[in-house]
Coordinates of C-alpha atoms and ligand atoms in Angstrom, one line a residue:
M1 CA 4.5 1.0 -18.1
V2 CA 6.5 -0.8 -15.5
Y3 CA 6.9 1.0 -12.1
I4 CA 9.6 -0.1 -9.7
F5 CA 9.3 1.1 -6.1
D6 CA 12.6 1.9 -4.6
H7 CA 11.2 3.4 -1.4
P8 CA 13.6 2.6 1.5
L9 CA 10.8 1.0 3.7
I10 CA 9.8 -1.4 0.8
Q11 CA 13.3 -2.2 0.0
H12 CA 14.2 -2.9 3.7
K13 CA 11.2 -5.2 4.2
L14 CA 11.8 -7.0 0.9
T15 CA 15.4 -7.8 2.0
L16 CA 13.9 -9.4 5.1
M17 CA 11.5 -11.5 3.0
R18 CA 14.3 -12.7 0.8
D19 CA 16.2 -14.0 3.8
V20 CA 16.0 -17.8 4.0
N21 CA 15.9 -17.5 7.8
T22 CA 12.7 -15.4 7.9
G23 CA 10.0 -17.6 9.2
T24 CA 6.4 -18.0 8.1
K25 CA 4.8 -15.5 10.6
E26 CA 7.3 -12.7 9.8
F27 CA 7.1 -13.4 6.1
R28 CA 3.3 -13.1 6.1
E29 CA 3.4 -9.9 8.1
L30 CA 6.1 -8.4 5.8
L31 CA 4.1 -9.2 2.7
E32 CA 1.0 -7.5 4.1
E33 CA 3.0 -4.4 5.1
I34 CA 4.8 -4.1 1.7
S35 CA 1.4 -4.6 -0.1
M36 CA 0.0 -1.6 1.9
L37 CA 3.0 0.6 1.0
M38 CA 2.8 -0.4 -2.6
V39 CA -0.9 0.2 -3.1
Y40 CA -0.5 3.7 -1.9
E41 CA 1.7 4.4 -4.9
V42 CA -0.3 2.1 -7.3
T43 CA -3.4 4.3 -6.7
R44 CA -1.6 7.6 -7.0
D45 CA -3.3 8.5 -10.3
L46 CA -6.9 7.6 -9.3
P47 CA -9.3 10.4 -10.1
T48 CA -10.8 12.6 -7.5
E49 CA -13.6 15.0 -7.4
E50 CA -14.5 18.1 -5.2
V51 CA -17.4 17.8 -2.7
E52 CA -18.7 20.0 0.0
V53 CA -17.9 19.0 3.5
E54 CA -18.9 20.7 6.8
T55 CA -16.1 20.8 9.3
P56 CA -16.7 21.8 12.9
I57 CA -15.6 25.3 11.8
C58 CA -17.2 25.9 8.5
V59 CA -18.4 24.5 5.1
T60 CA -15.5 23.9 2.7
K61 CA -14.7 22.1 -0.5
S62 CA -12.5 19.0 -0.4
R63 CA -11.7 16.0 -2.6
V64 CA -12.9 12.4 -2.5
L65 CA -12.2 9.4 -4.8
A66 CA -14.2 9.5 -8.1
G67 CA -14.3 7.3 -11.2
K68 CA -14.5 3.5 -11.3
K69 CA -14.8 1.5 -8.0
I70 CA -11.9 -0.7 -7.1
G71 CA -11.7 -4.5 -7.3
I72 CA -8.9 -6.6 -5.8
V73 CA -8.0 -9.9 -7.6
P74 CA -5.4 -12.1 -5.8
I75 CA -3.9 -15.0 -7.8
L76 CA -4.2 -18.0 -5.5
R77 CA -2.4 -19.0 -3.4
A78 CA 0.4 -16.5 -2.8
G79 CA -1.6 -13.5 -4.0
L80 CA -3.9 -14.0 -0.9
G81 CA -1.0 -12.7 1.2
M82 CA -1.3 -9.3 -0.4
V83 CA -5.0 -8.9 0.0
D84 CA -5.2 -7.5 3.6
G85 CA -2.5 -4.9 3.0
V86 CA -4.4 -3.5 0.0
A87 CA -7.9 -4.0 1.5
N88 CA -6.8 -2.1 4.7
L89 CA -6.3 1.0 2.5
I90 CA -9.3 0.4 0.2
P91 CA -11.9 -1.2 2.5
A92 CA -14.7 -0.7 0.0
A93 CA -13.0 -2.7 -2.7
K94 CA -14.6 -6.0 -3.8
I95 CA -12.4 -9.0 -3.9
G96 CA -12.4 -11.7 -6.7
H97 CA -10.2 -14.8 -6.7
I98 CA -8.4 -16.6 -9.5
G99 CA -6.8 -20.0 -8.7
L100 CA -3.8 -20.9 -10.8
Y101 CA -0.9 -23.2 -10.2
R102 CA 2.2 -23.8 -12.3
D103 CA 2.6 -27.3 -13.7
P104 CA 5.9 -28.4 -12.2
E105 CA 7.0 -29.9 -15.5
T106 CA 5.9 -27.5 -18.1
H107 CA 5.7 -24.4 -15.9
E108 CA 2.5 -23.6 -17.7
P109 CA -0.4 -22.2 -15.5
V110 CA -3.4 -24.4 -14.8
E111 CA -6.6 -22.8 -13.8
Y112 CA -8.7 -24.3 -10.9
Y113 CA -10.8 -21.4 -9.7
C114 CA -12.2 -18.1 -10.9
K115 CA -14.9 -15.9 -9.0
L116 CA -14.9 -12.3 -9.7
P117 CA -17.3 -9.6 -8.4
A118 CA -20.5 -9.5 -10.5
D119 CA -19.8 -5.9 -11.6
S120 CA -16.1 -6.3 -12.2
E121 CA -16.2 -5.0 -15.8
N122 CA -17.1 -1.5 -14.3
R123 CA -14.3 -1.7 -11.7
E124 CA -10.6 -0.8 -11.8
L125 CA -9.0 -4.2 -11.0
I126 CA -5.8 -4.6 -9.1
V127 CA -4.4 -8.1 -9.7
L128 CA -2.1 -9.3 -6.9
D129 CA 0.7 -11.9 -7.0
P130 CA 4.1 -11.7 -5.2
M131 CA 6.0 -13.4 -8.0
L132 CA 6.1 -12.7 -11.7
A133 CA 8.4 -15.4 -13.0
T134 CA 7.7 -16.6 -16.6
G135 CA 4.7 -14.3 -16.6
G136 CA 2.5 -17.3 -17.6
S137 CA 0.2 -17.1 -14.5
A138 CA -0.3 -13.3 -14.5
S139 CA -0.9 -13.3 -18.3
A140 CA -3.5 -16.0 -18.0
A141 CA -5.2 -14.4 -15.1
I142 CA -5.4 -11.1 -16.9
S143 CA -6.8 -12.9 -20.0
F144 CA -9.6 -14.5 -17.8
I145 CA -10.4 -11.1 -16.4
K146 CA -10.5 -9.5 -19.8
Q147 CA -12.8 -12.3 -21.0
R148 CA -15.3 -11.1 -18.4
G149 CA -15.3 -7.7 -20.0
C150 CA -12.9 -5.9 -17.7
K151 CA -10.9 -3.3 -19.3
S152 CA -9.0 -1.3 -16.5
I153 CA -6.4 -3.6 -14.9
R154 CA -3.2 -3.1 -12.9
L155 CA -0.8 -5.8 -12.0
V156 CA 1.1 -5.6 -8.6
N157 CA 4.0 -8.0 -7.9
L158 CA 6.7 -8.0 -5.3
I159 CA 9.5 -9.4 -7.3
A160 CA 9.5 -9.8 -11.1
A161 CA 12.0 -11.5 -13.5
P162 CA 12.7 -9.7 -16.7
E163 CA 11.1 -12.6 -18.6
G164 CA 7.8 -12.2 -16.7
I165 CA 7.7 -8.4 -17.4
E166 CA 8.4 -9.0 -21.1
R167 CA 5.7 -11.6 -21.3
V168 CA 3.0 -9.5 -19.7
Q169 CA 4.0 -6.5 -21.7
K170 CA 3.7 -8.5 -24.9
D171 CA 0.4 -10.2 -24.1
H172 CA -1.2 -7.2 -22.3
P173 CA 0.4 -3.9 -23.4
D174 CA -2.5 -2.0 -21.8
V175 CA -1.7 -3.2 -18.3
N176 CA 0.6 -1.3 -16.0
I177 CA 2.9 -3.4 -13.9
Y178 CA 4.0 -2.3 -10.4
V179 CA 6.9 -4.2 -8.7
A180 CA 9.2 -3.8 -5.7
A181 CA 12.1 -5.3 -7.5
C182 CA 13.1 -6.6 -10.9
D183 CA 15.5 -9.4 -10.3
E184 CA 18.3 -10.9 -12.6
K185 CA 16.8 -13.9 -14.2
L186 CA 15.0 -17.3 -14.0
N187 CA 16.8 -20.5 -13.1
E188 CA 16.3 -23.9 -14.9
H189 CA 13.2 -24.5 -12.7
A190 CA 11.7 -21.2 -13.7
Y191 CA 12.4 -19.7 -10.2
I192 CA 13.4 -16.1 -9.9
V193 CA 17.1 -15.6 -9.1
P194 CA 17.9 -14.3 -6.4
G195 CA 14.1 -14.1 -5.6
L196 CA 12.8 -15.4 -2.3
G197 CA 12.1 -19.0 -3.2
D198 CA 8.5 -20.3 -3.4
A199 CA 6.3 -17.5 -2.1
G200 CA 3.2 -19.8 -1.5
D201 CA 5.2 -22.3 0.5
R202 CA 7.0 -19.6 2.5
L203 CA 3.7 -17.8 3.2
Y204 CA 1.8 -20.9 4.4
G205 CA 4.7 -23.0 5.7
T206 CA 4.0 -25.9 3.3
K207 CA 7.6 -26.9 2.7
Ligands
PRP301 C1 3.7 -18.9 -8.1 C2 3.3 -17.4 -7.8 C3 2.8 -17.1 -9.2 C4 3.5 -18.0 -10.2 C5 4.5 -17.2 -10.9 O1 2.5 -19.7 -7.8 O2 2.6 -17.1 -6.8 O3 1.4 -17.3 -9.3 O4 4.1 -19.1 -9.3 O5 5.1 -18.0 -11.8 P1 5.0 -17.7 -13.4 O6 5.1 -16.2 -13.6 O7 6.0 -18.5 -14.0 O8 3.6 -18.2 -13.8 P2 2.5 -21.2 -7.8 O9 2.1 -21.8 -9.1 O10 3.7 -21.8 -7.2 O11 1.2 -21.6 -7.0 P3 0.9 -21.2 -5.3 O12 0.8 -19.8 -5.2 O13 -0.4 -22.0 -5.1 O14 2.0 -21.8 -4.6
URA302 N1 6.9 -18.9 -8.0 C1 7.5 -18.6 -6.8 O1 6.8 -18.7 -5.8 N2 8.7 -18.2 -6.8 C2 9.4 -18.1 -7.9 O2 10.7 -17.8 -7.9 C3 8.9 -18.4 -9.2 C4 7.6 -18.8 -9.1

């Protein structure tokens, strides 16, 4: 399943992020804010269970999260910009990291780091990356995670290209994809059009 979030706050903030005149500080703040808004919806179907709680007035029954614990897995670098927004809402989540970069010539992902929580096979994992372009990075990251025995995986992207969605759906039909926007296409350098440019560079001011 692919979920596209058309909430006005998300769309407004995304437009600001797309703007070439938006600087690094604001870009970083907006990515954190949108990530927080998105994870609210991404976790809508998490199971809950009833517990007893004593209020200052009486004892009552109320609901808490149940089921698998959560893990957050940003794809380095740009996925790091989404971690704080998600962790603010799910502070008990453990955080793993997968380092991938796209080879500038082949556009294929190259792995340089992978460190996941020791019990990640028992967790519901939320993979974060602002950009889903060819889908090569996300698909490779999900494959690494599956190799560690993890079965429950959700992918959260800010902007996707149709090609990226198709690739992840083909390689990992069991993974739900959550995006703020699905853009038109990829250009000849495999950048998303209209997109927002290079998310990592805009986040960290490296270009
Ligand atoms: C960007 C982005 C994704 C990837 C998407 O990372 O953050 O990880 O490209 O492209 P794909 O869907 O075609 O694989 P990049 O490789 O530029 O690395 P960075 O985050 O370190 O800048
Ligand atoms: N990576 C980015 O950061 N932006 C794109 O448009 C495509 C890949």
